[in-house]
Each structure stands twice: as structure tokens, then as C-alpha cells.
PDB file of N, CA and C in Angstrom:
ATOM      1  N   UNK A   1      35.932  69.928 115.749  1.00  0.00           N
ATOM      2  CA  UNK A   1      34.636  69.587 115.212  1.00  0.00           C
ATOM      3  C   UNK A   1      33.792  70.845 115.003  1.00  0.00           C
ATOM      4  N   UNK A   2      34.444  72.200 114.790  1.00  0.00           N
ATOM      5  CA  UNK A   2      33.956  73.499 114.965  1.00  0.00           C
ATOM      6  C   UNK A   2      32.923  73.237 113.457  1.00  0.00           C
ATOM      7  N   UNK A   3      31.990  73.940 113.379  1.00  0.00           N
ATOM      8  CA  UNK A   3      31.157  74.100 111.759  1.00  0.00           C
ATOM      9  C   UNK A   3      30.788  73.073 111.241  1.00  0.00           C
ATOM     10  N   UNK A   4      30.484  72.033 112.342  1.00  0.00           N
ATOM     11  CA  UNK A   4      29.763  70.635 111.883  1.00  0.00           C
ATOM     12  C   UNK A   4      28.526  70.869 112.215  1.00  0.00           C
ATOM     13  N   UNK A   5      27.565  70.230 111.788  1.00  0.00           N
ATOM     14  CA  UNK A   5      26.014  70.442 112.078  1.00  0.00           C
ATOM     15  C   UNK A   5      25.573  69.293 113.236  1.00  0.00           C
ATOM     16  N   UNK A   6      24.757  69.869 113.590  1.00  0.00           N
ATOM     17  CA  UNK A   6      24.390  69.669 115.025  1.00  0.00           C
ATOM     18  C   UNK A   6      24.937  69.478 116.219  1.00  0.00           C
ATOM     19  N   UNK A   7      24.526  69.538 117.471  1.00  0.00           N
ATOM     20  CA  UNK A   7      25.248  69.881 118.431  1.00  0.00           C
ATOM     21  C   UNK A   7      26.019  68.568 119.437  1.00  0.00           C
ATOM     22  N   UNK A   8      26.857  69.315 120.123  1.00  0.00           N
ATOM     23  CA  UNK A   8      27.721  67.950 120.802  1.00  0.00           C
ATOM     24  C   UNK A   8      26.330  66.874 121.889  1.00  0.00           C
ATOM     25  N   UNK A   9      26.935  66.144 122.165  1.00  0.00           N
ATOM     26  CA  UNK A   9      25.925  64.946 123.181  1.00  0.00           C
ATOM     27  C   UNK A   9      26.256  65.372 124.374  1.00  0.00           C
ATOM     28  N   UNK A  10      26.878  66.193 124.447  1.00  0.00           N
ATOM     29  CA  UNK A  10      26.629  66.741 125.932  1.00  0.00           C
ATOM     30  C   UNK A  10      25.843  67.696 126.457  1.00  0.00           C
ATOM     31  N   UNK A  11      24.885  68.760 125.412  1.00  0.00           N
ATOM     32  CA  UNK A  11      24.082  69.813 124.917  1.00  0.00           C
ATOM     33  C   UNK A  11      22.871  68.879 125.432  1.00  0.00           C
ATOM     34  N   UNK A  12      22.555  67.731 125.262  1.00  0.00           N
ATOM     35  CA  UNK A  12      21.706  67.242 125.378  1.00  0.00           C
ATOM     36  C   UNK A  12      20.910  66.758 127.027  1.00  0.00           C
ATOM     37  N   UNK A  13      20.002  67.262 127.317  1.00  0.00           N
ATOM     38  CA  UNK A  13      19.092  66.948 128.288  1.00  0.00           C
ATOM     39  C   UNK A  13      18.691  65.546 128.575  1.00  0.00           C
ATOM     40  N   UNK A  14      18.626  65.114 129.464  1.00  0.00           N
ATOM     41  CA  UNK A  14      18.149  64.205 130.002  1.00  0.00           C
ATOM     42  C   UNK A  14      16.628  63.410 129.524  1.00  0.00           C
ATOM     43  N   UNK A  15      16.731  62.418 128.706  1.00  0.00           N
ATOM     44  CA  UNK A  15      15.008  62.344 128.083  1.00  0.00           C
ATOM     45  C   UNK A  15      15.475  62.751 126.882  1.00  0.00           C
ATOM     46  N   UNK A  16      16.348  62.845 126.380  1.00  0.00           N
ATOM     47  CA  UNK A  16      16.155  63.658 124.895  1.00  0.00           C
ATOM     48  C   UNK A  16      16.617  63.234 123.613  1.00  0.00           C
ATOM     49  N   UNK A  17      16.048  62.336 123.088  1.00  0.00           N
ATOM     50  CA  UNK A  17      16.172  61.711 121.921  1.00  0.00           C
ATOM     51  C   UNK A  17      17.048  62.524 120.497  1.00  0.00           C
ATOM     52  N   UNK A  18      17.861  61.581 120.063  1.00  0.00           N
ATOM     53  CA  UNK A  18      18.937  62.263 119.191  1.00  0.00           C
ATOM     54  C   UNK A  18      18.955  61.027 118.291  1.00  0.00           C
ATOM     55  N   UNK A  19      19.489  61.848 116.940  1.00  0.00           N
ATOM     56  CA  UNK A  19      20.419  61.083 115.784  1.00  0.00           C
ATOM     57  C   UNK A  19      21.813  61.339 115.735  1.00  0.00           C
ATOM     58  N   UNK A  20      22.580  60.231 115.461  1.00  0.00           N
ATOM     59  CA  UNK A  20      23.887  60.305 116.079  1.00  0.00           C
ATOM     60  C   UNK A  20      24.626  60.746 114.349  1.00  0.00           C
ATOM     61  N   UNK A  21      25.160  61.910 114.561  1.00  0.00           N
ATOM     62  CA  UNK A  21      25.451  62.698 113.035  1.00  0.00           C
ATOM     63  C   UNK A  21      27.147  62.227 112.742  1.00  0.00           C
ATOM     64  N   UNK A  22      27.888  62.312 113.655  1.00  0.00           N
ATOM     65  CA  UNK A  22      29.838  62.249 113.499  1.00  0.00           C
ATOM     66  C   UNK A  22      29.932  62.557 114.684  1.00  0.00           C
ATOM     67  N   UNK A  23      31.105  61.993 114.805  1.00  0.00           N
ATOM     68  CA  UNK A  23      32.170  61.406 116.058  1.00  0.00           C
ATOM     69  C   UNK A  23      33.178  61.681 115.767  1.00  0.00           C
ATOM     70  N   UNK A  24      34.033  62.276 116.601  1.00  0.00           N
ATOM     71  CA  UNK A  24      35.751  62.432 116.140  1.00  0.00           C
ATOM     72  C   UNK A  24      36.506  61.381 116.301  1.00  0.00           C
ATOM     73  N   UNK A  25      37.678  61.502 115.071  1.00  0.00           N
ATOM     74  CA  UNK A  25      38.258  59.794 114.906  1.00  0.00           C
ATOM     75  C   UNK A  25      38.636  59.513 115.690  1.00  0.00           C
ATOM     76  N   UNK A  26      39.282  59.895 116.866  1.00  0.00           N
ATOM     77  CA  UNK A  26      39.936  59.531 118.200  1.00  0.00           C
ATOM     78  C   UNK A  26      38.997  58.542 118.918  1.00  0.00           C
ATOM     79  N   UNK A  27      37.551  58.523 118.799  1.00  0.00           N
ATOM     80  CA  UNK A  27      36.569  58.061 119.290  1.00  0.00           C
ATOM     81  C   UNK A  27      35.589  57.383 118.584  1.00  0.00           C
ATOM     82  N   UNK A  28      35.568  57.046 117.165  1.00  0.00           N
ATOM     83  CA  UNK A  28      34.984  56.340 116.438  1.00  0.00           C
ATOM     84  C   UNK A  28      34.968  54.664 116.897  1.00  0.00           C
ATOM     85  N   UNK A  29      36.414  54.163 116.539  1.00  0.00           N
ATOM     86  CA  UNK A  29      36.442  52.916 116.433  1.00  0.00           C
ATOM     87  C   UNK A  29      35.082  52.557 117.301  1.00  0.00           C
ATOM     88  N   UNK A  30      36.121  52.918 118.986  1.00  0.00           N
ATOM     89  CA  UNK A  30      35.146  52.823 119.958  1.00  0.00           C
ATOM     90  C   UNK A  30      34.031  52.688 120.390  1.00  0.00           C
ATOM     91  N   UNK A  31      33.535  53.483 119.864  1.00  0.00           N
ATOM     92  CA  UNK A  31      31.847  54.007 119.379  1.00  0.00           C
ATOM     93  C   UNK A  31      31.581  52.814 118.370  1.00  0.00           C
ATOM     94  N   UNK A  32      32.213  52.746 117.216  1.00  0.00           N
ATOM     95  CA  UNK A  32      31.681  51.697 116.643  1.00  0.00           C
ATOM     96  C   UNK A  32      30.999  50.197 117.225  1.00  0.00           C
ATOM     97  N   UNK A  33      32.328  50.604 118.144  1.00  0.00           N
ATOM     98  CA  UNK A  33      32.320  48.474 119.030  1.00  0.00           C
ATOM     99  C   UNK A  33      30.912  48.457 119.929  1.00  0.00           C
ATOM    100  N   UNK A  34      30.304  49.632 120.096  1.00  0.00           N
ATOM    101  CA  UNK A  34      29.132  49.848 120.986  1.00  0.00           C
ATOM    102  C   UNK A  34      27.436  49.612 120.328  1.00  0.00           C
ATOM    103  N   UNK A  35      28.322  49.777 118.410  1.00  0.00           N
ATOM    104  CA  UNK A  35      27.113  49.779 117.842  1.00  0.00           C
ATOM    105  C   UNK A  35      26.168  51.075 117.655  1.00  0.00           C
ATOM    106  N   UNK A  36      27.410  51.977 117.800  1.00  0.00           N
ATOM    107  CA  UNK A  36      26.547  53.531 117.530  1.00  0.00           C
ATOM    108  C   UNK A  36      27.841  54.027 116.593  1.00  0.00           C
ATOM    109  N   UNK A  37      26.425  54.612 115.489  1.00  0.00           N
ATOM    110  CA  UNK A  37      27.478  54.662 114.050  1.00  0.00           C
ATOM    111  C   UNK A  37      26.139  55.666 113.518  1.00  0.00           C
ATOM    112  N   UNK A  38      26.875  56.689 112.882  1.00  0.00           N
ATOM    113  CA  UNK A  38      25.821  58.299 112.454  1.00  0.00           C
ATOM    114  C   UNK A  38      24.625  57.348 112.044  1.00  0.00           C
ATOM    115  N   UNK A  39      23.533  58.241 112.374  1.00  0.00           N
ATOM    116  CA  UNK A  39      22.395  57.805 111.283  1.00  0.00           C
ATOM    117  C   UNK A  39      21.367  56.974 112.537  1.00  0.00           C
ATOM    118  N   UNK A  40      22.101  56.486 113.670  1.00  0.00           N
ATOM    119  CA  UNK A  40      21.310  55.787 114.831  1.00  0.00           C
ATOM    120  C   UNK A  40      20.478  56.310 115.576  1.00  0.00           C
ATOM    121  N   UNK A  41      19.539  56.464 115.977  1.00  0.00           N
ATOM    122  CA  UNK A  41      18.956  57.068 117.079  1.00  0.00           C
ATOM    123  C   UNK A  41      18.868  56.775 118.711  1.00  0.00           C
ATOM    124  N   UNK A  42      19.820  57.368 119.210  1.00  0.00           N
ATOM    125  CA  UNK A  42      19.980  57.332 120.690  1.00  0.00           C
ATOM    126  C   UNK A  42      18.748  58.190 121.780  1.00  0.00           C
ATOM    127  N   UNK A  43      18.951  57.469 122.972  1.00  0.00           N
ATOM    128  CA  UNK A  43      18.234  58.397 123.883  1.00  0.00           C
ATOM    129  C   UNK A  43      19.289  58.817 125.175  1.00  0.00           C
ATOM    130  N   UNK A  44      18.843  59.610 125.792  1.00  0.00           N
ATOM    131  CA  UNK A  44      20.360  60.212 127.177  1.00  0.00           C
ATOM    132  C   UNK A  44      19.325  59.801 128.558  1.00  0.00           C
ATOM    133  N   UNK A  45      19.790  58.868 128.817  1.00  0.00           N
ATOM    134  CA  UNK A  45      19.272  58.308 129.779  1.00  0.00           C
ATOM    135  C   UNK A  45      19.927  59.127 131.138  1.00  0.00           C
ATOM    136  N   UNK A  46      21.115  59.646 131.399  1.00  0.00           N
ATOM    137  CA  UNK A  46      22.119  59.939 132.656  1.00  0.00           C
ATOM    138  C   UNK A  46      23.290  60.781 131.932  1.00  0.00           C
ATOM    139  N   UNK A  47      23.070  62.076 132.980  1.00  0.00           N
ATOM    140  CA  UNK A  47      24.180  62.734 132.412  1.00  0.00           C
ATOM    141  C   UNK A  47      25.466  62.951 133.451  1.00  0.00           C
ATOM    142  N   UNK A  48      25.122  62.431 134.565  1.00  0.00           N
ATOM    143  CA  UNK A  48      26.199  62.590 135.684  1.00  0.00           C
ATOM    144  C   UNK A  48      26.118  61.058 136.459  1.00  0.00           C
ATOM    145  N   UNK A  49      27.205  60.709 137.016  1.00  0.00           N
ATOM    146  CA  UNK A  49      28.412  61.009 136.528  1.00  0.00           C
ATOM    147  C   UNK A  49      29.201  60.996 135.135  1.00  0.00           C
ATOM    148  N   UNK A  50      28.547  59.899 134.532  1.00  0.00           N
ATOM    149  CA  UNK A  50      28.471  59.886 133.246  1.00  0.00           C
ATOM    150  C   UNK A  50      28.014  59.474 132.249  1.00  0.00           C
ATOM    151  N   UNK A  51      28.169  60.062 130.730  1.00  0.00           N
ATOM    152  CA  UNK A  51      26.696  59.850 130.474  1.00  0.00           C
ATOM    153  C   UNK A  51      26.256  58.616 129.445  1.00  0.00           C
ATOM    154  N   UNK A  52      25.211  58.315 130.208  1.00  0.00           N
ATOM    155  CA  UNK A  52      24.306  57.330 130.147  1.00  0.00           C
ATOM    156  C   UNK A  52      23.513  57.197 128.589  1.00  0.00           C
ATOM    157  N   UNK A  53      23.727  56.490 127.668  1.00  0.00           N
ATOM    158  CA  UNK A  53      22.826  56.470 126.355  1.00  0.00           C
ATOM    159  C   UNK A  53      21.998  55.294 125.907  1.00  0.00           C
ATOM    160  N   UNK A  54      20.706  55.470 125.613  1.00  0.00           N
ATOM    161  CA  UNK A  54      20.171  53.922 125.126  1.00  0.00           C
ATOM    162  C   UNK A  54      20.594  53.893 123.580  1.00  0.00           C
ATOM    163  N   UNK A  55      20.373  52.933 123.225  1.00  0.00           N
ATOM    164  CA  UNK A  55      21.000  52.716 121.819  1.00  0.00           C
ATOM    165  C   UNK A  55      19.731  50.887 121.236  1.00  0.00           C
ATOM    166  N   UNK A  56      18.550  51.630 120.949  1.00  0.00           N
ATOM    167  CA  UNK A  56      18.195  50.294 120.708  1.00  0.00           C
ATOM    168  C   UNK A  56      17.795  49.430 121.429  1.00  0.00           C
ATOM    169  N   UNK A  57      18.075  48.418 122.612  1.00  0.00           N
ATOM    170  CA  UNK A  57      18.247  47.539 123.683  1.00  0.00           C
ATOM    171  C   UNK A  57      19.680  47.637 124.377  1.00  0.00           C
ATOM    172  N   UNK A  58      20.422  48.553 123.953  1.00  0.00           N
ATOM    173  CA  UNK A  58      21.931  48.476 124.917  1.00  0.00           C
ATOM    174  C   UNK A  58      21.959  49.639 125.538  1.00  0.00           C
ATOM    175  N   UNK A  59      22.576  49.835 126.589  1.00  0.00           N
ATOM    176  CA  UNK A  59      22.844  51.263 127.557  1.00  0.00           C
ATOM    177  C   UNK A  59      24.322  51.035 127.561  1.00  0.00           C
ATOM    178  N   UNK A  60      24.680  52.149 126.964  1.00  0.00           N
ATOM    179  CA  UNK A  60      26.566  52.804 127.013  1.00  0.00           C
ATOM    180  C   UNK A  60      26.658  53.812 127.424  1.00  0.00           C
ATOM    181  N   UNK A  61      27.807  53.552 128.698  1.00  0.00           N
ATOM    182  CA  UNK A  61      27.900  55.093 129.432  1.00  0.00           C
ATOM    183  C   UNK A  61      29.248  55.275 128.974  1.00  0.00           C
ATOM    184  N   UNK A  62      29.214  56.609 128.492  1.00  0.00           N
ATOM    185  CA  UNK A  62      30.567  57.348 127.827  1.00  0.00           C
ATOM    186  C   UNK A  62      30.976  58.755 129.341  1.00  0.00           C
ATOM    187  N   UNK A  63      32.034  58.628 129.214  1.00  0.00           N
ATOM    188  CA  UNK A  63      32.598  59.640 129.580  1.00  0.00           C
ATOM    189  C   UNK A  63      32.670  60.951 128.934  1.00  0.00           C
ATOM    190  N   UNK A  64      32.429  62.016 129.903  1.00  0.00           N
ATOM    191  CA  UNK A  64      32.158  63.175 128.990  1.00  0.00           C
ATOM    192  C   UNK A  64      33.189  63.885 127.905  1.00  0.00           C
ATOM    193  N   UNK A  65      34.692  63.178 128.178  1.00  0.00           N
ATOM    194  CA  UNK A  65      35.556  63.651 127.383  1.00  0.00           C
ATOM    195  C   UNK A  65      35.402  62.995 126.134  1.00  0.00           C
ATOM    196  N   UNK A  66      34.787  61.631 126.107  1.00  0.00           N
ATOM    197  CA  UNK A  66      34.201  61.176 124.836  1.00  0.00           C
ATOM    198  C   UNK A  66      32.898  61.718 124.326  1.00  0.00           C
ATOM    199  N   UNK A  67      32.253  61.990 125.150  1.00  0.00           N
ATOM    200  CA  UNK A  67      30.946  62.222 124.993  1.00  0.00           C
ATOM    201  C   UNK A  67      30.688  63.687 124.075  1.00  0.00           C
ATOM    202  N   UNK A  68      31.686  64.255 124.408  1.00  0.00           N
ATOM    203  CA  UNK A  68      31.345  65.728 124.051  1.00  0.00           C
ATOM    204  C   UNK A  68      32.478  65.777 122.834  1.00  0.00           C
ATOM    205  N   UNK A  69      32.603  64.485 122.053  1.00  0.00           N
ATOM    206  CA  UNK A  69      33.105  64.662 120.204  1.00  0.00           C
ATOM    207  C   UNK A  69      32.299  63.851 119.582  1.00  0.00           C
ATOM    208  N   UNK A  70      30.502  63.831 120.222  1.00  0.00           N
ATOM    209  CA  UNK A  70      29.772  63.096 119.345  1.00  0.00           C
ATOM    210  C   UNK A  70      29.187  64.210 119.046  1.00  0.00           C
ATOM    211  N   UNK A  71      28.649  64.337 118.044  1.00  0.00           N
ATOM    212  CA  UNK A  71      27.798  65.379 117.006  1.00  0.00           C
ATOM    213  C   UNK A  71      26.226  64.914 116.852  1.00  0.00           C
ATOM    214  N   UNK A  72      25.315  65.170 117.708  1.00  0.00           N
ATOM    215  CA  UNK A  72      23.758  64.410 117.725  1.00  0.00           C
ATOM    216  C   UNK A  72      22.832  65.833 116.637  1.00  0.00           C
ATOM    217  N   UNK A  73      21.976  65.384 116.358  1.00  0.00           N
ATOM    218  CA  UNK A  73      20.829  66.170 116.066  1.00  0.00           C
ATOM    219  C   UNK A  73      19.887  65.888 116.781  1.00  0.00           C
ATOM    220  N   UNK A  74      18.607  66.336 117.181  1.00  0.00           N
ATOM    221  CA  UNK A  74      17.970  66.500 118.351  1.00  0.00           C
ATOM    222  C   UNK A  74      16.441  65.890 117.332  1.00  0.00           C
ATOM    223  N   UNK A  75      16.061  64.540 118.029  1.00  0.00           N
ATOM    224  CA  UNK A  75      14.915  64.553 117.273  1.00  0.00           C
ATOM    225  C   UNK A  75      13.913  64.759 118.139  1.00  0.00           C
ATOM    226  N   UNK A  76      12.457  65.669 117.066  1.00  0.00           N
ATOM    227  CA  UNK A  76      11.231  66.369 117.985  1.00  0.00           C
ATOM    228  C   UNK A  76      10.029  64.691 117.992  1.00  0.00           C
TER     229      UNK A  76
END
């Protein structure tokens, strides 16, 4: 996922609101079934043990080996 724009969901702080940009296919479907699909705006609720995302009214905790082939942009 080298030279994709914006940074992985694991870059992301605690409190820190994101748009969800690409996901690697290994981890799409998945992601899909959760209802997070580019263009969404997530928040990182928990980053240990693992991490914790709001999505809307749902909380999905991903594992960081998933977590870190999502591609967020950081919204101010």
C-alpha cells in the first residue's frame, strides 16, 4: 500500500476522527460486512489491545494486522 495517500489507521491517535480512503483486498470484503467502505467517517475510540473504531452507531474492533491496511485521512 506504499504511495497511497493518507496514512495507515494505526498512525491514528486516540479521539481522532478520520475518512476511511482504501483497504487492502485481503481485508476489504471484511471491512465491507462492518459497513466501512472509503469515503466513511470513522472515529478511534481504543488502540490497545485492539483497535477500537466508531463507525456511525457501530463500534468494530479490528486487529492491528488488519488495522494497519486501512488507509484513513485525518479529518480537522
Amino acid at each position: 500500500m506504499t504511495g497511497e495517500p493518507g496514512v495507515s489507521l494505526t498512525e491514528l491517535r486516540t479521539g481522532d476522527k478520520a475518512r476511511l480512503v482504501s483497504m487492502n483486498p485481503e481485508v476489504e470484503l471484511r471491512l465491507f460486512g462492518f459497513g466501512l467502505f472509503p469515503g466513511i467517517e470513522i472515529e478511534l475510540l481504543q488502540r490497545f489491545p485492539s483497535y477500537i473504531i466508531r463507525c456511525e452507531r457501530t463500534e468494530v474492533a479490528l486487529e492491528t494486522s488488519v488495522a494497519s491496511q486501512v488507509r484513513v485521512t485525518v479529518v480537522r
